[in-house]
mmCIF file of C-alpha atoms in Angstrom:
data_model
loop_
_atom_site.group_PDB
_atom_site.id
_atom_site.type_symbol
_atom_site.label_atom_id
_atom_site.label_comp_id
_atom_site.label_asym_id
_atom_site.label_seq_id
_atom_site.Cartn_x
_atom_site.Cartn_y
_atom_site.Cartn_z
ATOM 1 C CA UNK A 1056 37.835 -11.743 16.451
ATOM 2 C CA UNK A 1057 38.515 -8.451 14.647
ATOM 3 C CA UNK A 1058 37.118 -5.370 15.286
ATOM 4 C CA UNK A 1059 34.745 -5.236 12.969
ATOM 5 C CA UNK A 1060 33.320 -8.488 13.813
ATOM 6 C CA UNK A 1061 33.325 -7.152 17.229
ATOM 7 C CA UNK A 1062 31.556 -4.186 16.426
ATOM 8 C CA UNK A 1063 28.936 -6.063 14.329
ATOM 9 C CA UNK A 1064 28.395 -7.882 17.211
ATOM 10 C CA UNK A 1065 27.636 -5.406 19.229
ATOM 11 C CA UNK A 1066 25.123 -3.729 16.656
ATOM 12 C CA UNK A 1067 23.462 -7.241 16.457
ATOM 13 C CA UNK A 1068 23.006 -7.145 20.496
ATOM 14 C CA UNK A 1069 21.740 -3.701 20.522
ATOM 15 C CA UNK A 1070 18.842 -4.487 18.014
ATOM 16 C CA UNK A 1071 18.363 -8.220 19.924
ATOM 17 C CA UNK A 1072 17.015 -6.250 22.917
ATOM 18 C CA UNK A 1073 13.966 -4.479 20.824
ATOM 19 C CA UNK A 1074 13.581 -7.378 18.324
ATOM 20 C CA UNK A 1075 13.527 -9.900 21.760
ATOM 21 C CA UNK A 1076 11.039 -6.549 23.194
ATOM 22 C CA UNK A 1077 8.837 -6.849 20.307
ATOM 23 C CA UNK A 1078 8.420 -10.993 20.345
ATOM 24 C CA UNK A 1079 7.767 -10.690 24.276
ATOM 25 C CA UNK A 1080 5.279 -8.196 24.292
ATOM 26 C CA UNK A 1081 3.524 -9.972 20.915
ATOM 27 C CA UNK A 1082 3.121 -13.366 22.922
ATOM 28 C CA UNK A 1083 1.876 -11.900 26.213
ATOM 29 C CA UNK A 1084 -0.110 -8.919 25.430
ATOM 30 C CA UNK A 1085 -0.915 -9.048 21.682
ATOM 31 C CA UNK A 1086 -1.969 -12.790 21.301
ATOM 32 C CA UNK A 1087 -3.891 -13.481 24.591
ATOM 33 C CA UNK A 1088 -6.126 -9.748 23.278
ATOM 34 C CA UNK A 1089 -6.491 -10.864 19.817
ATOM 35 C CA UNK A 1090 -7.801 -14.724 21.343
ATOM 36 C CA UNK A 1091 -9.866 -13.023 24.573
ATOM 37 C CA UNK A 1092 -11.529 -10.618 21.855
ATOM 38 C CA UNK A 1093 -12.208 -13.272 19.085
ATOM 39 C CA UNK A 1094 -13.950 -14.797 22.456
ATOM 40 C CA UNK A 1095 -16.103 -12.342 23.716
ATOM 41 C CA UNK A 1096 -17.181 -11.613 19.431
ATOM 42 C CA UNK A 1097 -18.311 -15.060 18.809
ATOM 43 C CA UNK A 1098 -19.577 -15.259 22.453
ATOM 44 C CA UNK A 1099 -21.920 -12.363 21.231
ATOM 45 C CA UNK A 1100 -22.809 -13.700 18.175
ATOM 46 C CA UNK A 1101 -23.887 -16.950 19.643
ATOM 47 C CA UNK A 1102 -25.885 -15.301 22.277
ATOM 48 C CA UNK A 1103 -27.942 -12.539 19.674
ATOM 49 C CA UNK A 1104 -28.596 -15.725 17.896
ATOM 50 C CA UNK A 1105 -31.037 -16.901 21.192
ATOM 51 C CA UNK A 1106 -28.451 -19.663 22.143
ATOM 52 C CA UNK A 1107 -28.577 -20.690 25.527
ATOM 53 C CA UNK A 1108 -25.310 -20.474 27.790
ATOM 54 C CA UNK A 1109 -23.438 -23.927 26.580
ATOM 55 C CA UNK A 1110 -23.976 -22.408 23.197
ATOM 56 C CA UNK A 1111 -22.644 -19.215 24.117
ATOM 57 C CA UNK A 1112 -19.487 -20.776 25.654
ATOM 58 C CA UNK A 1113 -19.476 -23.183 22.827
ATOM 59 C CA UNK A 1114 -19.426 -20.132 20.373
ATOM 60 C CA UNK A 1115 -16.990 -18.086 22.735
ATOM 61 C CA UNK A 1116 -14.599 -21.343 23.088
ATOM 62 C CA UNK A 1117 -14.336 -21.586 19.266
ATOM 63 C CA UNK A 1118 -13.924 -17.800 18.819
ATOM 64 C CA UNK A 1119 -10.750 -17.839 21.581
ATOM 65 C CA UNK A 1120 -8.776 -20.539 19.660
ATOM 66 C CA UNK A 1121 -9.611 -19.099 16.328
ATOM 67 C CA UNK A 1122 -7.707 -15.697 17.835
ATOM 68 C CA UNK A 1123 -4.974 -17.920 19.531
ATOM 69 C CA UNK A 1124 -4.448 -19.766 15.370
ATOM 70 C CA UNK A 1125 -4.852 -15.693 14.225
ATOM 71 C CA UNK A 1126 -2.232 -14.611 16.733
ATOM 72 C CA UNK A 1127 0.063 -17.628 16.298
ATOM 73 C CA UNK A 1128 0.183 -16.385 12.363
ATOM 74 C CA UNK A 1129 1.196 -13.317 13.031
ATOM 75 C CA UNK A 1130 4.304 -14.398 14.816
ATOM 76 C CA UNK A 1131 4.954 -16.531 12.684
ATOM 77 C CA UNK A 1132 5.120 -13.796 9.882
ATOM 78 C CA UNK A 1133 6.831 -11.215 12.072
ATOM 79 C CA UNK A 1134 9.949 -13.753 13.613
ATOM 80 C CA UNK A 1135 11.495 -13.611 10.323
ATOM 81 C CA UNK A 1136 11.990 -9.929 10.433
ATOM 82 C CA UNK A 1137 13.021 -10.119 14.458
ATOM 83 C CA UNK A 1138 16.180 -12.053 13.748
ATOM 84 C CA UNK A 1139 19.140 -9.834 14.166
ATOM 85 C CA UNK A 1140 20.913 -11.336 11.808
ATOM 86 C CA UNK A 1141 18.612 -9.590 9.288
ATOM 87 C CA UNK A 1142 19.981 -6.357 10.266
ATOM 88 C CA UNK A 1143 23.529 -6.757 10.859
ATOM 89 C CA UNK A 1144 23.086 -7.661 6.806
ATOM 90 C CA UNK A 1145 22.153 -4.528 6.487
ATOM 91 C CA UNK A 1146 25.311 -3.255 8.176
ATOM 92 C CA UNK A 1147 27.527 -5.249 6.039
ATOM 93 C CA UNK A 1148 25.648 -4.460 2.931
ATOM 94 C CA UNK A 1149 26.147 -0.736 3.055
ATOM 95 C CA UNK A 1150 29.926 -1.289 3.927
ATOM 96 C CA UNK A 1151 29.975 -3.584 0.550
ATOM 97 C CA UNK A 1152 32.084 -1.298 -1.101
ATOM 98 C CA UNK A 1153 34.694 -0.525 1.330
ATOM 99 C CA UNK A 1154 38.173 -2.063 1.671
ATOM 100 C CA UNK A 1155 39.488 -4.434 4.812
ATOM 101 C CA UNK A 1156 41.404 -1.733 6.343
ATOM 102 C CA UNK A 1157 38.630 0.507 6.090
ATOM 103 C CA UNK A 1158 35.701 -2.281 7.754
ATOM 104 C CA UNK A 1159 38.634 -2.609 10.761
ATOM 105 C CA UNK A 1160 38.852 0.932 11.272
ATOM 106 C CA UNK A 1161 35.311 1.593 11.468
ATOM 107 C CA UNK A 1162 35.017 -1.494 13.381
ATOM 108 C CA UNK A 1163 37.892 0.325 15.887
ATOM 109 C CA UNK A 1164 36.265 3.691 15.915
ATOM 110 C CA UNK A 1165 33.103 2.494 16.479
ATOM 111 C CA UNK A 1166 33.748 0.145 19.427
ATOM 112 C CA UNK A 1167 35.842 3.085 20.739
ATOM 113 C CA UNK A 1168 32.974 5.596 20.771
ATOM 114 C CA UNK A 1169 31.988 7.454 23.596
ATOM 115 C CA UNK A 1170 28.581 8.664 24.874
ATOM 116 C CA UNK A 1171 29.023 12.035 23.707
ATOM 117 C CA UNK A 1172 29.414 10.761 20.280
ATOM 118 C CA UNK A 1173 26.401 8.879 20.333
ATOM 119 C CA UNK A 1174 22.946 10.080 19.524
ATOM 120 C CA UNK A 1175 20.047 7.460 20.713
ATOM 121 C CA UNK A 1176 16.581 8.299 19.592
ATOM 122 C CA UNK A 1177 13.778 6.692 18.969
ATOM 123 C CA UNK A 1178 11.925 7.027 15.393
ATOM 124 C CA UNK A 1179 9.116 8.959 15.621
ATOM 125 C CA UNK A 1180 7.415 8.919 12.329
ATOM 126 C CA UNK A 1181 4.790 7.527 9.785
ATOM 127 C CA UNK A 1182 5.020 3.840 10.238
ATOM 128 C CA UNK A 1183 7.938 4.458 11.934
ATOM 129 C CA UNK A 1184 6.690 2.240 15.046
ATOM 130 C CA UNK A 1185 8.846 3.909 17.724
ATOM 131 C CA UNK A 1186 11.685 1.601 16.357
ATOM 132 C CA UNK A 1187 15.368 2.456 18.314
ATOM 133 C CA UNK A 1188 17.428 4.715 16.165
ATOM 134 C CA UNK A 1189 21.257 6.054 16.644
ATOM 135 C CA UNK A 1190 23.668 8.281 15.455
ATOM 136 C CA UNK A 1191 27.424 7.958 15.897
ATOM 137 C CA UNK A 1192 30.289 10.081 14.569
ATOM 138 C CA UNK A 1193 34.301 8.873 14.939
ATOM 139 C CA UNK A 1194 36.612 10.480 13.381
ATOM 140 C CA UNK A 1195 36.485 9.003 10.297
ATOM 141 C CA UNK A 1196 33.183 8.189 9.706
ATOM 142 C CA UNK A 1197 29.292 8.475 10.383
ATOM 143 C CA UNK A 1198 27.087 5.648 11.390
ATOM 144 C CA UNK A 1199 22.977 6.063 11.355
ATOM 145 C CA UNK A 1200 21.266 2.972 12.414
ATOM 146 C CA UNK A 1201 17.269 2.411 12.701
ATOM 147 C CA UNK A 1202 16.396 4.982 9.561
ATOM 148 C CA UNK A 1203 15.187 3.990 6.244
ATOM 149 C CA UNK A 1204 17.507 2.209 4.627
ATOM 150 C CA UNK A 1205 18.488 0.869 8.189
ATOM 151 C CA UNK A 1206 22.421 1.030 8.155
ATOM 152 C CA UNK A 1207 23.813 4.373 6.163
ATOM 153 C CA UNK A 1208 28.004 4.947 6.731
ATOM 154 C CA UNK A 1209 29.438 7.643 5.808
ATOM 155 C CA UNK A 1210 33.522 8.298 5.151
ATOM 156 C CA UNK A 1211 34.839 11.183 5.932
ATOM 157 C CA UNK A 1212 37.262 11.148 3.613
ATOM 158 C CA UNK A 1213 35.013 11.054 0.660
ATOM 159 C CA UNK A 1214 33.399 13.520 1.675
ATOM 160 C CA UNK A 1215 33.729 17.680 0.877
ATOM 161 C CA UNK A 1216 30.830 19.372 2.520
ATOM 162 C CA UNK A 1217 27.795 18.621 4.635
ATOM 163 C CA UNK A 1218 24.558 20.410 4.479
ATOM 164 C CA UNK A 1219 21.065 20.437 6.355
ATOM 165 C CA UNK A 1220 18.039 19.849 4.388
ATOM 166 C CA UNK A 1221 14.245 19.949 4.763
ATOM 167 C CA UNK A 1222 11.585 18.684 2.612
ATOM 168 C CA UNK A 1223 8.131 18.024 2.546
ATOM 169 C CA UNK A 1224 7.097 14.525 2.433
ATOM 170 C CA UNK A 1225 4.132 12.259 2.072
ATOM 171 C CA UNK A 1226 3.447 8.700 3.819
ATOM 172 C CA UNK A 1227 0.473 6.341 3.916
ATOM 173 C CA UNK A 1228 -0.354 3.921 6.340
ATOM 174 C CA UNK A 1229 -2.766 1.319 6.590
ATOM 175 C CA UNK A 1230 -4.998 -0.552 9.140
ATOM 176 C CA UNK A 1231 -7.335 -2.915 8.167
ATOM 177 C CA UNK A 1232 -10.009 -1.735 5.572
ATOM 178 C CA UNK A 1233 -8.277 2.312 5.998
ATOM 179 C CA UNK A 1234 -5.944 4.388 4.719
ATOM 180 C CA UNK A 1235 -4.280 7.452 6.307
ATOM 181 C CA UNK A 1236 -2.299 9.969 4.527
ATOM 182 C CA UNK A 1237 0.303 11.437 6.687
ATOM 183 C CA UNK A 1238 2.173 15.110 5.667
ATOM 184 C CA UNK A 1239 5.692 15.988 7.226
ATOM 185 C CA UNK A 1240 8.703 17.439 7.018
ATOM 186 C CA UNK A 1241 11.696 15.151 6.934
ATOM 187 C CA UNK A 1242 15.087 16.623 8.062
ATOM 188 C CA UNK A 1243 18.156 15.483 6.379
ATOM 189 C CA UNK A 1244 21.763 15.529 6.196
ATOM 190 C CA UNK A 1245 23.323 15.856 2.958
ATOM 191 C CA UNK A 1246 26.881 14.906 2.588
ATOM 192 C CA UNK A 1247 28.725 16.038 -0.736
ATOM 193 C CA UNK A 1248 31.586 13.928 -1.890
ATOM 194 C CA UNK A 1249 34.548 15.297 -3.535
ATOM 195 C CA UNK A 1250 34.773 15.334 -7.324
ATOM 196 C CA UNK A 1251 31.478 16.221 -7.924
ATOM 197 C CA UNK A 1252 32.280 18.432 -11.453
ATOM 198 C CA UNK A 1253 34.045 15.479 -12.665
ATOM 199 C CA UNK A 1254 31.184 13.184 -12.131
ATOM 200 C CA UNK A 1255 28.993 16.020 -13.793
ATOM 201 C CA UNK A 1256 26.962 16.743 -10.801
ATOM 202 C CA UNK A 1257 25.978 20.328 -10.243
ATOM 203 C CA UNK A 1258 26.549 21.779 -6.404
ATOM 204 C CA UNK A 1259 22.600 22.516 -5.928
ATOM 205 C CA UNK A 1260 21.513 18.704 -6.902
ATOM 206 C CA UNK A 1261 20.971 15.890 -4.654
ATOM 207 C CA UNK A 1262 23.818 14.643 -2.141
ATOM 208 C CA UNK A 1263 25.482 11.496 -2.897
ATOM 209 C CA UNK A 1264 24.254 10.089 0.824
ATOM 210 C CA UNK A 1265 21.559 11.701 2.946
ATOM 211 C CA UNK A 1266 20.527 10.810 6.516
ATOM 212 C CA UNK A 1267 16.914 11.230 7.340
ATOM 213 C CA UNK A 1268 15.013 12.482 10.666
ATOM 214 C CA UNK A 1269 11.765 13.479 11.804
ATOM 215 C CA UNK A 1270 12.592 15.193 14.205
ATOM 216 C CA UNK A 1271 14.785 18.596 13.622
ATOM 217 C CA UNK A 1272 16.641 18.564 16.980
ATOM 218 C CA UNK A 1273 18.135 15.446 16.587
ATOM 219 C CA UNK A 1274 19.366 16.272 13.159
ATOM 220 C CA UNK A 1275 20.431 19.765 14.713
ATOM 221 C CA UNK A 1276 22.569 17.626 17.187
ATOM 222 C CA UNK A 1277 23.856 15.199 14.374
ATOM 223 C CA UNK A 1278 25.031 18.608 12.371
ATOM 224 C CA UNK A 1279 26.639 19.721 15.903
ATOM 225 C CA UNK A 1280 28.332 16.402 15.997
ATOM 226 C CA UNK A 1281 29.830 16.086 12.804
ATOM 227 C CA UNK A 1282 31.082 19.880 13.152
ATOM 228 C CA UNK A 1283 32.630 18.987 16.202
ATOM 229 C CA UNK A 1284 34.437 16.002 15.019
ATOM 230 C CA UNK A 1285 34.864 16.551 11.379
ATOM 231 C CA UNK A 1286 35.728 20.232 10.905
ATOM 232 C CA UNK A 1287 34.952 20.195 7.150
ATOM 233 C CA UNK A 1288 36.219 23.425 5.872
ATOM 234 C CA UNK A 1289 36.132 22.211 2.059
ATOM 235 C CA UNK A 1290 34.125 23.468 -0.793
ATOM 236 C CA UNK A 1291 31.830 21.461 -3.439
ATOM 237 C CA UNK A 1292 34.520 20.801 -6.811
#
């Protein structure tokens, strides 16, 4: 196996533990509330409706397994996006563009990381569902996993300059019959590739790859990472 199957490996058994987290907790807390409250709701209704008690548990009984087929549903829907196979896509899809030797270095450098190269957060955000996050910087090259889109690499090489951002953002998120409108301030990293004037890209416009936080000391310790390891002293060309 080479190292950057090894390394995809590992990615896919880091995001196994919350995708196997989030089926566990579904089938022993979320279905048995969703069936005991469908339960106690029909059990109600049958009783306003001057039933008698076998009609009430009649009503109740029918209510439970109506939660239990709701419940059973919604795992069904949500196993397709709990395979970790879905992510480590991801991975490889935003390393599309890079050669062999490059995908087994990364693979090297990223198996080879240590702790203090390694930022793990959780997201903390609109519809953000406390999902596990990281940060990693080698070398060569930086690694966010758990943001929006999931995988983002970086290469040093390509790259001339790195710069914080903020910016004010909007988010919506739904529940049932509501809406709520969320406002925040997402905190980026901007990295600037080289060649930029060729490519007719002004130094003020958008990066060519951004990482996104919401929370400003974790991108503060990103920044302090890739100072530390990168050193970029170049300027925007």
């Amino acid at each position: 196996m080479s190292a950057y199957e090894s390394w995809l490996k590992s990615e896919k058994d880091w995001i196994g533990v919350y995708c196997k987290k989030v089926i566990k907790q579904t089938v022993i807390l979320v279905i048995p509330a969703v069936s005991i409250f469908m339960a106690v709701l029909t059990g109600a209704l049958s009783a306003t409706d001057g039933g008698g008690m076998p009609v009430i548990m009649e009503g109740a009984m029918g209510g439970f397994f109506l939660g239990l087929i709701i419940g059973l549903l919604y795992l069904a829907i949500m196993l397709p996006f709990m395979r970790p196979g879905r992510y480590v896509r991801k991975i490889k899809s935003s390393v599309k563009g890079f050669s062999d030797t490059e995908k087994e270095l990364l693979g090297q450098e990223m198996t080879k990381a240590k702790e203090s190269q390694i930022i793990s957060y959780a997201q903390n955000g609109p519809n953000s569902k406390q999902t596990p996050a990281r940060f990693i910087v080698t070398p060569n090259f930086a690694f966010l996993a758990g943001s929006y889109p999931y995988s983002i690499v970086v290469k040093k090489g390509d790259t001339a300059q790195i710069l914080g951002r903020e910016e004010r953002k909007t988010a919506t998120t739904r529940q049932a019959k509501s809406k709520t409108i969320h406002h925040f301030t997402l905190y980026s990293i901007g990295f600037y590739q080289k060649g930029r004037a060729e490519r007719g890209l002004a130094n003020e416009e958008l990066p060519d790859e951004a990482m996104g936080f919401f929370d400003r000391s974790i991108r503060d310790r990103a920044l302090g990472l890739l100072d530390q390891y990168w050193a970029l002293d170049g300027e925007l060309k």
